[in-house]
Every structure is written in C-alpha cells, then in structure tokens.
Short mmCIF file of C-alpha atoms in Angstrom, two decimals:
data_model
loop_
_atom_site.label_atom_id
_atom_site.label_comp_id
_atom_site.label_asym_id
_atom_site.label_seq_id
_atom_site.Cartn_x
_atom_site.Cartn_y
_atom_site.Cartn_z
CA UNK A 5 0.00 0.00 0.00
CA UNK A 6 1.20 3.36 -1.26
CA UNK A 7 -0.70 5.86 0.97
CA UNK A 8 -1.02 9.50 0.45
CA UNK A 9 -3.16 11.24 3.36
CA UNK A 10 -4.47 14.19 3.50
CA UNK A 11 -4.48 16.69 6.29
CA UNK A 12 -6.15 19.86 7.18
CA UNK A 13 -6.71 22.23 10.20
CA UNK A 14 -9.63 19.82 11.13
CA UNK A 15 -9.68 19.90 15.08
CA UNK A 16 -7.96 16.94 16.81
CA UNK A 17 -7.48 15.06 13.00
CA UNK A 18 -4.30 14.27 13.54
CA UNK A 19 -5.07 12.10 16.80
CA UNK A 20 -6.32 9.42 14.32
CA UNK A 21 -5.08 9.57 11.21
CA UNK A 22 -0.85 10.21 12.48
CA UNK A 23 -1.24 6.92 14.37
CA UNK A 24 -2.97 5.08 10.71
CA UNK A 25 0.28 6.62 8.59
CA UNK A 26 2.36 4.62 11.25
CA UNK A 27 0.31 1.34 11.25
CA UNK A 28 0.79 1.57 7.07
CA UNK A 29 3.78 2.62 7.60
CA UNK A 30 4.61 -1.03 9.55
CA UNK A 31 2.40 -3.23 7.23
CA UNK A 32 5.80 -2.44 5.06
CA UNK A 33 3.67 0.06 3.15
CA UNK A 34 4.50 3.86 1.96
CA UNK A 35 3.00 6.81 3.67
CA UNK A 36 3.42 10.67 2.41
CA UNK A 37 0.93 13.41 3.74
CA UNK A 38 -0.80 16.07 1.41
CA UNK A 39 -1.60 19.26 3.32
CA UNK A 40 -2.86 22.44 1.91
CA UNK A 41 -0.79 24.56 3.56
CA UNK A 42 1.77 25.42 6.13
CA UNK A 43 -0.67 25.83 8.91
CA UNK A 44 -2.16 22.66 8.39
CA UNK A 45 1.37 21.27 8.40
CA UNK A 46 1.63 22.68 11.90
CA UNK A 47 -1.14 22.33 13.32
CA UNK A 48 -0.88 18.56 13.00
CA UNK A 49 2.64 18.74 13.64
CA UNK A 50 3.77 16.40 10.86
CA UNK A 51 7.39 17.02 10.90
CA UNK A 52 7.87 13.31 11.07
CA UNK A 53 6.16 12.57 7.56
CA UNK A 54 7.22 13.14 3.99
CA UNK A 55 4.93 16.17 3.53
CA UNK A 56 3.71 17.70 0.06
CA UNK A 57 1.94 21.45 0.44
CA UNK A 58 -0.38 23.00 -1.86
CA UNK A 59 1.45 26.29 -0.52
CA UNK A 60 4.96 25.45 -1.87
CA UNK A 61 3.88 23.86 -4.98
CA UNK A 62 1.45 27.35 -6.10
CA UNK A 63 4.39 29.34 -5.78
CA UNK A 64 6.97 27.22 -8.13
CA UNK A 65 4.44 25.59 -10.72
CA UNK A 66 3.56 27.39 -13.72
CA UNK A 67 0.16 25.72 -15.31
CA UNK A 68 0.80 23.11 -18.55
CA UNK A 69 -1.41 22.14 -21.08
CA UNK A 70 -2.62 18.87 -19.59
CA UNK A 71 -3.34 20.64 -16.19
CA UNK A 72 -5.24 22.81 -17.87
CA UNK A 73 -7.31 19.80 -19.60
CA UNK A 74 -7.95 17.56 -16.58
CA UNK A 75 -9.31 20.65 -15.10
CA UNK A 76 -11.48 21.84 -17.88
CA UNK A 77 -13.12 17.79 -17.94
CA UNK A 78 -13.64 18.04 -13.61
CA UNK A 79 -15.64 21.70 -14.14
CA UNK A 80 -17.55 20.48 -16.92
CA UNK A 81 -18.68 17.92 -14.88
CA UNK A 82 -19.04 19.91 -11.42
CA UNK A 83 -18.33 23.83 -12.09
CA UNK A 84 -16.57 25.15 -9.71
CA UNK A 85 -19.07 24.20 -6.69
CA UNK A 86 -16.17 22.41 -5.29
CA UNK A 87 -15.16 26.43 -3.71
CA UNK A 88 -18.44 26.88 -2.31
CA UNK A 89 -17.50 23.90 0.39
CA UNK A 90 -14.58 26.25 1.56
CA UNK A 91 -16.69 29.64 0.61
CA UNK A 92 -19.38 28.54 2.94
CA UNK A 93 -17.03 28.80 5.78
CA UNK A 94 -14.98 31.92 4.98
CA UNK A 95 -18.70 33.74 4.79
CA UNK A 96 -18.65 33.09 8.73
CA UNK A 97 -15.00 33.42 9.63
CA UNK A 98 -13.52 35.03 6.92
CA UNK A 99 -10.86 32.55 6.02
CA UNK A 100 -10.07 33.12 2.09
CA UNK A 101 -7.25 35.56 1.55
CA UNK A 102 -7.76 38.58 -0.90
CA UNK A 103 -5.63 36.98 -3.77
CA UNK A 104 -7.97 33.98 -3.75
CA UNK A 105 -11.53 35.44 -3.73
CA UNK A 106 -9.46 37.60 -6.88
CA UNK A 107 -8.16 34.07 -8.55
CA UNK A 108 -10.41 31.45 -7.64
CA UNK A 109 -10.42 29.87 -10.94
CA UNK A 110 -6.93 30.11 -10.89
CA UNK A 111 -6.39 28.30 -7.49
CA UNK A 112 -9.11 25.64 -8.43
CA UNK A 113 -6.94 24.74 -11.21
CA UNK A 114 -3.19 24.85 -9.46
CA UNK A 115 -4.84 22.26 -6.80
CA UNK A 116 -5.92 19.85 -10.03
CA UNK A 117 -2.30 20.12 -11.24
CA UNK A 118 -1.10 20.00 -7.79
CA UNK A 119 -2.75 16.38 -7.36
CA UNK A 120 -2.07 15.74 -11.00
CA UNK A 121 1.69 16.27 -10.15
CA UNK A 122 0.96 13.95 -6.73
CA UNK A 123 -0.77 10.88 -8.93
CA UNK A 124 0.24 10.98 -12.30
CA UNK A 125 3.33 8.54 -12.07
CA UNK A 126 1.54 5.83 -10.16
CA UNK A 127 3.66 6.57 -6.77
CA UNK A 128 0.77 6.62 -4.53
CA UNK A 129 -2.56 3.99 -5.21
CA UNK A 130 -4.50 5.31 -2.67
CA UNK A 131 -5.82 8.18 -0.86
CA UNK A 132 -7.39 8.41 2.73
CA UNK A 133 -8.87 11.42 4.18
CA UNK A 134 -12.32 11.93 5.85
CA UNK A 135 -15.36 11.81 2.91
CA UNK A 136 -14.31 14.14 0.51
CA UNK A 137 -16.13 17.27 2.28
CA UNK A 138 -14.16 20.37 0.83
CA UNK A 139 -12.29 22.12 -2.00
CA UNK A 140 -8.63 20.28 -1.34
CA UNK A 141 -10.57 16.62 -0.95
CA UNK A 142 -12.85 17.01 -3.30
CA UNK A 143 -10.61 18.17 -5.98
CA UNK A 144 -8.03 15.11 -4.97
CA UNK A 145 -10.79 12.60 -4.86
CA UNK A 146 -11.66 13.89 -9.09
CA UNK A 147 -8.22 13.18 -10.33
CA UNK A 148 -7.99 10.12 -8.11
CA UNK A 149 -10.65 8.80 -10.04
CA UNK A 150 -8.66 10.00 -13.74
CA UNK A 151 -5.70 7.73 -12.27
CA UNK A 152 -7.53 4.82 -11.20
CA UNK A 153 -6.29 5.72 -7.41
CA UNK A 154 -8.97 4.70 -4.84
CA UNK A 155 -10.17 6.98 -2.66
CA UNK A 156 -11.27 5.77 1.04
CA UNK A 157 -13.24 8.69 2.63
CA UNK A 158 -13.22 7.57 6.16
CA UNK A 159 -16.49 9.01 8.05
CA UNK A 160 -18.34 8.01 10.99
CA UNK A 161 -21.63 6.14 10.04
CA UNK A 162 -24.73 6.91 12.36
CA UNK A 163 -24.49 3.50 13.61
CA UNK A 164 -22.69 3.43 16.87
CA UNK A 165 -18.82 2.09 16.67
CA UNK A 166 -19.29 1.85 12.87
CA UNK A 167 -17.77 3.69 10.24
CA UNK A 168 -18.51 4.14 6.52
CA UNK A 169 -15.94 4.23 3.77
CA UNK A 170 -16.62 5.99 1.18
CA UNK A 171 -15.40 6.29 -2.23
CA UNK A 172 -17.74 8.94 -4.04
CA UNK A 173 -20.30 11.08 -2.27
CA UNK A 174 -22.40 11.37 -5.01
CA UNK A 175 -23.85 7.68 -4.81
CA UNK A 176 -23.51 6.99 -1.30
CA UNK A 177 -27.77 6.70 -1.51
CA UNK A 178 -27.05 3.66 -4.07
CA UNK A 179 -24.22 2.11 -1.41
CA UNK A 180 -26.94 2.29 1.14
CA UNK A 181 -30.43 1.48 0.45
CA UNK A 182 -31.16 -1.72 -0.72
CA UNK A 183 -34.92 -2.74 0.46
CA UNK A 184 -34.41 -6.71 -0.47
CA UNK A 185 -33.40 -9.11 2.34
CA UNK A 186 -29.70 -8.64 3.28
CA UNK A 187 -27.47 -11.61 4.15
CA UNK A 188 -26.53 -10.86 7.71
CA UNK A 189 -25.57 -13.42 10.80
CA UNK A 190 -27.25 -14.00 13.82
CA UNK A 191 -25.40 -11.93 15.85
CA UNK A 192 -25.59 -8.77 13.39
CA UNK A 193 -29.40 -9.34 13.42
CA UNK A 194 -29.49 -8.82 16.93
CA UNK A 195 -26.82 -5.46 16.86
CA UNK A 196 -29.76 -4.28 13.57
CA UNK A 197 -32.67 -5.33 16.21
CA UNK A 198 -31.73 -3.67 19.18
CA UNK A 199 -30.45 -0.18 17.60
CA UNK A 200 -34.09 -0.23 15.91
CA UNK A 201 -35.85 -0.86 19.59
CA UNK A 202 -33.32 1.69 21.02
CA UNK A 203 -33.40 4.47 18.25
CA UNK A 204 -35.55 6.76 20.51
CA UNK A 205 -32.18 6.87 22.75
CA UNK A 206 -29.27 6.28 20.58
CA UNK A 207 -27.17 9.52 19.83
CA UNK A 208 -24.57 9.26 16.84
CA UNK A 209 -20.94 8.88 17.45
CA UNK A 210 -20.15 12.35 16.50
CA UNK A 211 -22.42 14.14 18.28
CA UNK A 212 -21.02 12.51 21.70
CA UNK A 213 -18.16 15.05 23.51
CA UNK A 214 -19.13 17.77 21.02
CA UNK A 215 -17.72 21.04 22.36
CA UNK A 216 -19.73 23.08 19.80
CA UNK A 217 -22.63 22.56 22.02
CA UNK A 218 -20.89 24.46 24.38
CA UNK A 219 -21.56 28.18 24.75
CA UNK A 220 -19.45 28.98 27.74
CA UNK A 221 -16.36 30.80 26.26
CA UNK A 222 -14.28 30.61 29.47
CA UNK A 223 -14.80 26.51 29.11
CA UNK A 224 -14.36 26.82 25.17
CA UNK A 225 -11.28 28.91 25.02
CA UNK A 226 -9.47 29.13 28.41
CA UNK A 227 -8.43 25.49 27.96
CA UNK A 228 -4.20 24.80 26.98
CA UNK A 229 -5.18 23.72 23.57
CA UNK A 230 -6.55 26.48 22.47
CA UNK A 231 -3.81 29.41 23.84
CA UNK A 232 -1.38 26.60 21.95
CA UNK A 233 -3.35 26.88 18.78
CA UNK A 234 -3.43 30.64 19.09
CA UNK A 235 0.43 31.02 19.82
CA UNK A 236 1.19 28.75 16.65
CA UNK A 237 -1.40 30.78 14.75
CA UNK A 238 0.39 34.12 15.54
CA UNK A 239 3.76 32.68 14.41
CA UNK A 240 2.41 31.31 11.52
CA UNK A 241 1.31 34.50 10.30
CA UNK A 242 4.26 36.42 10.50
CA UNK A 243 4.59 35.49 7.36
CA UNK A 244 2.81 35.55 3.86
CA UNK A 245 1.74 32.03 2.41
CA UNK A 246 -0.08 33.16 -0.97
CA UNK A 247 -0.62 29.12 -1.98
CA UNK A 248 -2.67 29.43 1.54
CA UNK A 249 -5.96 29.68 0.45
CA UNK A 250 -7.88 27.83 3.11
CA UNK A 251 -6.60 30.32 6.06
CA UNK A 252 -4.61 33.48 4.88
CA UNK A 253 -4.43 34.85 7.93
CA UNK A 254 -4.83 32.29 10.84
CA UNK A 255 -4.59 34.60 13.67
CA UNK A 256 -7.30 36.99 12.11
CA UNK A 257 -9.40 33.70 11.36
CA UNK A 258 -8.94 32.62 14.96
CA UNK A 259 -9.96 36.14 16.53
CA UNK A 260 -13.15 36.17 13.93
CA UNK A 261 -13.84 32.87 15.40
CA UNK A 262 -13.70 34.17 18.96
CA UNK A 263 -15.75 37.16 18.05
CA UNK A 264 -18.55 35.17 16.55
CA UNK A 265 -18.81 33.15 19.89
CA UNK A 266 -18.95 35.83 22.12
CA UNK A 267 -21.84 37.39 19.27
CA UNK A 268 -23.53 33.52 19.29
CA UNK A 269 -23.18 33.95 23.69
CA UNK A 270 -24.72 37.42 23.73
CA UNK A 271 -27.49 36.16 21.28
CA UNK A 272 -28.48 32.75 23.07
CA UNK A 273 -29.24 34.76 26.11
CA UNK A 274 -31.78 37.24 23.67
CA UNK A 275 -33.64 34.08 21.91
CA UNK A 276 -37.13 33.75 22.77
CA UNK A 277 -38.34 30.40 22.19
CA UNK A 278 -42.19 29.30 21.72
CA UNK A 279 -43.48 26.92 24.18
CA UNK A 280 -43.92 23.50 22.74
CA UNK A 281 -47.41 22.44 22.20
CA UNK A 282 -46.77 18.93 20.02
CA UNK A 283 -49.49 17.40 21.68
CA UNK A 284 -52.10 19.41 20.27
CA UNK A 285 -50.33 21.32 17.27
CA UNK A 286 -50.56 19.81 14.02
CA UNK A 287 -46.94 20.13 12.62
CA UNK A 288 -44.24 20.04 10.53
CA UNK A 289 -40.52 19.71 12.17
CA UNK A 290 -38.06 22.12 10.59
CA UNK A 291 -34.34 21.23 12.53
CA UNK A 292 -31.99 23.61 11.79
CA UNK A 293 -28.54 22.79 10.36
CA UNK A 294 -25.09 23.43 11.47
CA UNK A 295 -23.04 26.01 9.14
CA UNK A 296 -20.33 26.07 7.79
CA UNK A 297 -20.49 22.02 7.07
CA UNK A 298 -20.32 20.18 4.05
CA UNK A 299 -23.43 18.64 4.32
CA UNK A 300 -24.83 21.78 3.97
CA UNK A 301 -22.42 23.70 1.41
CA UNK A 302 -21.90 20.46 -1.28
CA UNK A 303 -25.07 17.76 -0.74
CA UNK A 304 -27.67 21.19 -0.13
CA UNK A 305 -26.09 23.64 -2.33
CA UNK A 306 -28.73 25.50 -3.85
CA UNK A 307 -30.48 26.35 -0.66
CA UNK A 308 -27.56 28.57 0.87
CA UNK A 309 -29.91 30.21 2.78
CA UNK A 310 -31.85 28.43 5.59
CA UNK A 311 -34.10 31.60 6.10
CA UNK A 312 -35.19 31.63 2.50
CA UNK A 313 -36.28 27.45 2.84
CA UNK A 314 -38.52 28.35 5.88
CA UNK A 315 -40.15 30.85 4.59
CA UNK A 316 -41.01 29.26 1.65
CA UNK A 317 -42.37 26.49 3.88
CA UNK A 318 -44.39 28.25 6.00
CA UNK A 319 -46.07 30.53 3.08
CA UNK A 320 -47.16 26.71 1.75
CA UNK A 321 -48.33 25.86 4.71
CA UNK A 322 -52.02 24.23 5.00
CA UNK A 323 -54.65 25.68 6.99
CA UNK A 324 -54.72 24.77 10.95
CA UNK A 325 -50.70 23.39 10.23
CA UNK A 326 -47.61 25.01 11.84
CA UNK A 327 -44.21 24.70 11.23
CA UNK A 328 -41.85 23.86 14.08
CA UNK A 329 -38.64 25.07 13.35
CA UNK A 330 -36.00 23.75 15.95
CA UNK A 331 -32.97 24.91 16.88
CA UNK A 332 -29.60 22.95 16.60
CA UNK A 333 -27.53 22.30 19.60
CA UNK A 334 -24.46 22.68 18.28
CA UNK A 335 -25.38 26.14 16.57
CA UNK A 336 -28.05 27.89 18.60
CA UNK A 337 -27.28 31.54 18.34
CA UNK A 338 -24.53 31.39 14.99
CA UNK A 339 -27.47 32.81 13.34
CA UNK A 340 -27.95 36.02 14.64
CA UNK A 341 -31.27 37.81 16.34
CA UNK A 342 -32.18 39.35 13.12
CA UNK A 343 -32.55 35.73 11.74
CA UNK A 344 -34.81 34.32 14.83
CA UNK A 345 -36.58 37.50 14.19
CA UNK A 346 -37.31 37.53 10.76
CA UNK A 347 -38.05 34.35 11.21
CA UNK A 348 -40.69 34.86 14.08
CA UNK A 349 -42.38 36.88 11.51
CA UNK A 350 -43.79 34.03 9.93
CA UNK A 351 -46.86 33.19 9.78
CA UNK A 352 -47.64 29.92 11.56
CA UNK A 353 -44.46 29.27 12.26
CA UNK A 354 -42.97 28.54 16.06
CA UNK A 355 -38.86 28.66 17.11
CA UNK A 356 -38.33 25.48 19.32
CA UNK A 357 -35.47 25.10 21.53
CA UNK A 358 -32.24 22.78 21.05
CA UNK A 359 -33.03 21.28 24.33
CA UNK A 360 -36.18 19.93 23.47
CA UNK A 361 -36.07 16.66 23.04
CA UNK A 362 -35.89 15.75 19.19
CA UNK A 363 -37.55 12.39 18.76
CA UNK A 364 -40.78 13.12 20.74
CA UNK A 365 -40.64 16.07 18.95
CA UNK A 366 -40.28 13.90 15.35
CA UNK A 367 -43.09 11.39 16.58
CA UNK A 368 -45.35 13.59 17.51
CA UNK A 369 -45.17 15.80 13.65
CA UNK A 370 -47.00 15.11 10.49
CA UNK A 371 -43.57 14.73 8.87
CA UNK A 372 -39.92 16.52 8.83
CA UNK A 373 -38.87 18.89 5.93
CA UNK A 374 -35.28 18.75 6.12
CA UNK A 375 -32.11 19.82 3.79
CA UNK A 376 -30.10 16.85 5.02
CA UNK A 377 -30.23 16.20 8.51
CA UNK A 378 -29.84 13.14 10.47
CA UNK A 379 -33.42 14.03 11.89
CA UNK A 380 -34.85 13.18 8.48
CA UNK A 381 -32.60 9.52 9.35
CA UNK A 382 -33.82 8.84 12.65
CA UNK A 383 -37.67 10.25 11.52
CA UNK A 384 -37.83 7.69 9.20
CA UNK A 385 -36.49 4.95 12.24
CA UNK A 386 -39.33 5.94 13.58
CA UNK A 387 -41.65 6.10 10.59
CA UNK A 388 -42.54 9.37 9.57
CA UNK A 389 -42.33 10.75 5.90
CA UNK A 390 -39.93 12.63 5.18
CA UNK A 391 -39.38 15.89 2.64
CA UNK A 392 -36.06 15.97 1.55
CA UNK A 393 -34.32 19.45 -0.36
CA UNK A 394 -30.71 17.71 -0.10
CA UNK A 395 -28.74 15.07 -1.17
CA UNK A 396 -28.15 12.51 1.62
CA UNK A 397 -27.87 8.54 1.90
CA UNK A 398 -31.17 7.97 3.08
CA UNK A 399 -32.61 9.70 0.31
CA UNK A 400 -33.51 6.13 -1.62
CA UNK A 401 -35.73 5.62 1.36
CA UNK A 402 -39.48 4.92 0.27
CA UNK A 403 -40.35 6.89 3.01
CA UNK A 404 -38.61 9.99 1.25
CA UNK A 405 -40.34 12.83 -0.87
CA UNK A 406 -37.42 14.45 -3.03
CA UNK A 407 -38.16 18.19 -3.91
CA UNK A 408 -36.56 19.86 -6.33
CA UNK A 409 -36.75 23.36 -5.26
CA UNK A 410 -39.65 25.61 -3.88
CA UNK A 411 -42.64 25.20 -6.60
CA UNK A 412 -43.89 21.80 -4.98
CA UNK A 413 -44.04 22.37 -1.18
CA UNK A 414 -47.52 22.55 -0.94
CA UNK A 415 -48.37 19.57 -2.99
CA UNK A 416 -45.43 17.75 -0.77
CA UNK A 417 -46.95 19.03 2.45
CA UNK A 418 -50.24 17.30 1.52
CA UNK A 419 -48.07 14.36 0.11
CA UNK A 420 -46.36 13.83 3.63
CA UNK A 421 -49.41 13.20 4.93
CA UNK A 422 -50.36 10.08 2.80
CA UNK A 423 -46.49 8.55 3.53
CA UNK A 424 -47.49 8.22 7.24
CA UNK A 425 -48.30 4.16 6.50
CA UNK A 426 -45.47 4.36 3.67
CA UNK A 427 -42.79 2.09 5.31
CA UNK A 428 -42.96 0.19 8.37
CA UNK A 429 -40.89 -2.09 10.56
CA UNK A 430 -39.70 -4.60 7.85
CA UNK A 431 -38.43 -1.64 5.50
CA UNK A 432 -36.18 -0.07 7.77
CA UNK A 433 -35.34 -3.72 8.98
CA UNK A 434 -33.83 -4.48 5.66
CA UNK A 435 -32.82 -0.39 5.26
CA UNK A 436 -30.23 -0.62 8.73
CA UNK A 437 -29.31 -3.93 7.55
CA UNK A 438 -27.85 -2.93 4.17
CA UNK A 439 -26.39 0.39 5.73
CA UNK A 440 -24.34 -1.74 8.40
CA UNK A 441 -23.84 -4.42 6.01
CA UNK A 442 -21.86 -1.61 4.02
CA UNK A 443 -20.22 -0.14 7.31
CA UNK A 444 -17.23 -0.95 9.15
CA UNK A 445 -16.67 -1.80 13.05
CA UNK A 446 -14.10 0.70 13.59
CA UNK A 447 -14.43 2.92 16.33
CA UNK A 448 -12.87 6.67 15.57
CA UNK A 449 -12.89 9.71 18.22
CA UNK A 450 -10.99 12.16 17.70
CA UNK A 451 -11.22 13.44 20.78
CA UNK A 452 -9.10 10.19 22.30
CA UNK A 453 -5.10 11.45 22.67
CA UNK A 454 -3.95 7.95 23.53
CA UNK A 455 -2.04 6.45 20.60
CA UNK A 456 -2.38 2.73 21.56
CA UNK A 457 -6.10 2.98 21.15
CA UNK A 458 -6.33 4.50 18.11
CA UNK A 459 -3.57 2.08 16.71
CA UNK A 460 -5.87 -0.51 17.18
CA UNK A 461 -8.75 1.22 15.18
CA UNK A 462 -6.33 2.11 12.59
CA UNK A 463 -5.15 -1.41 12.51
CA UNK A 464 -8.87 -2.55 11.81
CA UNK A 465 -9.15 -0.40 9.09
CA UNK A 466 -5.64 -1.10 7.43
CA UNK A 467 -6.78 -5.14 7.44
CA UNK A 468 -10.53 -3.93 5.96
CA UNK A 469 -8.81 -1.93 3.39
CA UNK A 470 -6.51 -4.76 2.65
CA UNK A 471 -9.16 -7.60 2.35
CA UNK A 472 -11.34 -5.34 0.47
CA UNK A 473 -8.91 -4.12 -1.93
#
C-alpha cells in the first residue's frame, strides 16, 4: 500500500489519522501526507512525515497544457461548486485571503495540477482522508478517479462504533439502500434489532463530547489547547503564504472565530423560544442545520440560505398546520437575532429550543422537511415521511419525498401526509441492515489522545482496506 493522506486544520485530526500513517507505515507500506498549507502542516505537527503542500507547490508551478485539460473535464462535470464547500465557511469566519476570492479559478486549477503532479506517475494507489467534504478533498478525490487511485473517505456512520468508507459522495444513496433481504448473521441481526428498539435513545458517534454545544467561552477557550493553537497561529502568520488559500491569515481567522462566539453567547441569552405544544399542534418539524459544514455547502447547495427554505415552507403551509422550526444544539445563536426575528415573523411558524427533546418532537409531527439532517434519518427509524431538499444517503428511502426546489411544497406538504403508512418495521429492517452491512466496526474519536487505542482502530481499518482491496 502506497498511501497519500491528507491533512487539514480539522480539530484533533491528527489524533487518528498520524497513528494510521504509522500502522501503514509497519504493514511495510509507503505513507506521504498532502496538506494544503503550512498551517495545516503545523497544526498537526507532521514534521515526522514526507509532507507535500499545496502552498509550496502554487508558488513554483507554472500551469501546462494537460493541467489545464484535466481541469477543464472536472468543471464540466461539477463547475466550480467544489469552492463553495470552503466559501461557505470563509462567509462566517472570513478565512479566504484577498488573492484567492481575486483568482479562484486560478487556485481551483493549481490544486488539479497540484494532485495531477501527486498521482500521475503511479507513486501513490490510494488516498485516505475523511469523505471528501471540501475544495482540497474534493478536488483530490476527481483526479484520483482520472488515475484509477482509490479513494477511502473515512467518516463516521450513524451507527454506533461503525464507520462508513466511502469512495464517491455522489452515490452513497445507491451504497446504502437496498430494500431486499440482506445476508446478515445472527449476531448482526441482533446489533440491527436492538439499535431499531433503542433508536428513541441512541445519539450518533459524533455528536457525543461535542464542544460546539458548548456556549461557555471561558470553558471553550481558556483550555491549553486552544492558547497553543493561538500562539502557533500568531507565528504562523508572520509570514505571507499566498498558496494558503484555506486560512490566509490564521490569527485573524482565529480572533473572527472568537468574536462570533462571544456574538452567538450574547445572542443565546436574547432568543425567545415558543413553548412547545406537540401534543395538540398539528406540525411540521423544521431542525436547523449546522453552518459552515459540508453537508450543507456540497449535498444542499442551492439552498444557501436556511431563512429563505422556511419561509417558503411556512407561506405553503395548510390551513390549521404550523411549522416547528427547531434549533440545533451545536449552533443555537450562529445565526444572529435578526434571523430568529425575521423568522418569528412568519406566519404559523414557532422557534423550538435545542433542548427539546428531538424524537418526541419527530413522533409527535406530520412529517420533517429537512435539507439533510440526520433528523430526516432517525424520523424515518421511527416512521414518519420525510421531505427531503438535499442530497443525503437515506434519500432512496421509500419513506422519502425528493423536492426539487420551492414550486412543490404545498403539494409535498399534503403528500407527507399520505407517507405516514409508507414504510414500516420490515423496511427499515432491511434499510439498517444494508447500511451496516456496508459499514465498518471501527471505532474513531478524535477526541481520544492515547495512541495505543487509536492504533488498534487504525489497525482494523488497514486489514478492511486490505481484504477489500
């Protein structure tokens, strides 16, 4: 196995994924990094590694003919959506660096001949990084694929202790949802049966030790990791990086990060939330999503603005309906006070807290409109129909109602209420057995500092990868 990782600022990354170049590394196999720039490089302190940087390489190369080609074949497939992953986020932080946001087509293509230049002599047959999620992944993952080099996007599945590996985003729906009986032992059967009779209190992996739930800034920032991240980033950016598109300036992105806590603190304590009535309100559940995320900025795309779905949802809205629109836990307040009050303005429309709990919440509603939540996962768990604007791997589901923009919400508002009977125990039976049948038992936190354990885990994934290959 010739490995080529890839490494970003990603918090804690490198508490998983140094210890999996080391267990490659002693299966007698090859192991360089890929890093965008010299703050990633830092940050997860790779100075043991054989390192390649975007940052270096955009100041030396000068464009050729075939870069130029492979590049023109990925945007005619894709346009240049693949910036909007990374776009999303500098339009909350401020991240991109005046010379990109003025060359963007430019950079787009230096990163295809900057993998191009990585892949193109056969030196590395395979690439592991989380599922490709933003601009430097996504772009590696396309000429991956033009070089026949597999791709292993390493993600944790909502399954507990599970993880998915995935090799293209795009049919991840297909990987997923078969509806025919799926082989599976005895033993499996019971792990399928018992996460369907415990859905109602199972919480995915990722969600467990999140500190973006937290709002406290003395616990969120006056912590050693975070004065040592804000140290390096001051070093750092003493000096100018122009291949450094990601973060420019990484002490400026860190202080704009800072700033919009203490703005997200000051508005959690001016939200007003409606009281919950889903015992006598005929709804529809709304969750909020997380931004910046991928999810959000490359499988939900077109609806950029979450303000701009709910109101078009609650103008559709059916006579004696309301909308519940529910806060997310990990981003209650990101918004702003002009968004919870525009969106109070609504008609029929009610702002439910985070801390309301989120499956009563789903089995008490007609259905869930969603862009790609889990909610719209765990609502179908639980059967109710789901409305889905997204792209997301439960979307195959027959309990699903694809839109395809605004036009149809009212006819799919009606049409959620005839999926109520839709699906029942035996489809999602056969829907969580394909979706472990197609997941791993590897367990990844990267939240765990201790290097044996996650040896281990990368050692189940190096044999998986091996067998599988």
């Amino acid at each position: 196995m010739k490995a080529l990782i890839l490494a970003n600022t990603a918090p804690k990354y490198y508490n998983f994924f140094k210890p999996l170049a080391d267990e490659i590394i002693e299966s007698s196999g090859q192991v360089e990094f890929a890093v965008d720039s010299n703050v990633s490089y830092e940050y997860n302190k790779l100075y043991a590694y054989k390192v390649n940087k975007f940052s270096d390489f955009f100041t030396g190369h000068i464009l050729s003919e075939l870069d130029l080609v492979l590049a023109e074949k990925i945007q005619k497939k894709h346009g240049l959506w693949f910036i909007n992953t990374d776009a999303d986020r500098d339009r909350y932080i401020g991240s991109f660096g005046k010379k990109f946001v003025q060359n963007q087509q430019h950079y787009f293509e230096m990163l295809v001949a900057f993998f191009r230049w990585l892949l193109k002599d056969g030196y590395h047959d395979c690439i592991f990084y989380e599922n490709a999620s933003n601009l430097f992944s996504l772009v590696a993952r396309e000429v991956a694929e033009h070089f026949d080099t597999k791709y292993f996007g390493i993600s944790m599945s909502r399954l507990p202790g599970r993880i998915a590996i995935i090799d293209d985003w795009r049919e991840e729906s297909e990987k997923y949802c078969c509806f025919s009986d799926v082989n599976l032992s005895e033993d499996d059967k019971e792990y399928v049966n018992i996460y369907l009779k415990n859905i109602s209190h199972i919480e995915p992996d990722y969600m467990l030790n999140n500190r973006l739930n937290e709002v406290r800034l003395i616990d969120k920032y006056l912590n050693f990791s975070k004065i040592r991240d804000v140290v390096e980033y001051t070093r750092i950016s003493m000096y100018s990086d122009d291949g450094s598109y990601s973060i420019a300036f990484p002490i400026l992105a860190s202080l704009k990060q800072f700033v919009r806590s203490i703005n997200r603190r000051i508005t959690a304590n001016l939200i007003t939330y409606d009281s919950n009535d889903c015992d006598q309100d005929a709804y529809y559940l709304y969750p909020l999503h997380f931004h910046p995320e991928a999810s959000t900025s490359l499988l939900a795309r077109e609806y950029g603005s979450e303000f701009e779905v709910i109101r078009n949802i609650a103008y559709s809205l059916p006579r004696g309906r309301y909308l519940y629109v529910k806060d997310h836990r990990s981003a209650y307040g990101y918004p702003g006070i002009n968004f919870y009050r525009k969106v109070r303005k609504l008609p029929n429309v009610k702002i439910i807290s985070p801390f309301e709990d989120t499956k009563k919440l789903i089995v008490s509603s007609i259905g869930i409109l969603t862009l790609t939540s889990t909610v719209g996962y765990e609502a179908l768990l639980l059967k109710k129909p789901v409305a889905l604007f997204g792209r997301v791997f439960y979307e195959n589901h027959p309990g699903v109602i694809r839109l395809e923009g605004f036009r149809n919400i009212i006819e799919t508002l009606v049409e959620l209420d005839s999926l109520n009977e839709n699906h029942n125990d035996i489809t999602n039976f056969r829907f969580i057995s394909s979706y472990f049948k197609n997941t791993e038992e590897v367990k990844i936190d990267y939240n765990n500092k201790n290097y044996d354990e996650q040896r281990i885990e990368a050692k189940k994934l190096v044999d998986i990868v091996q067998r599988g290959w």
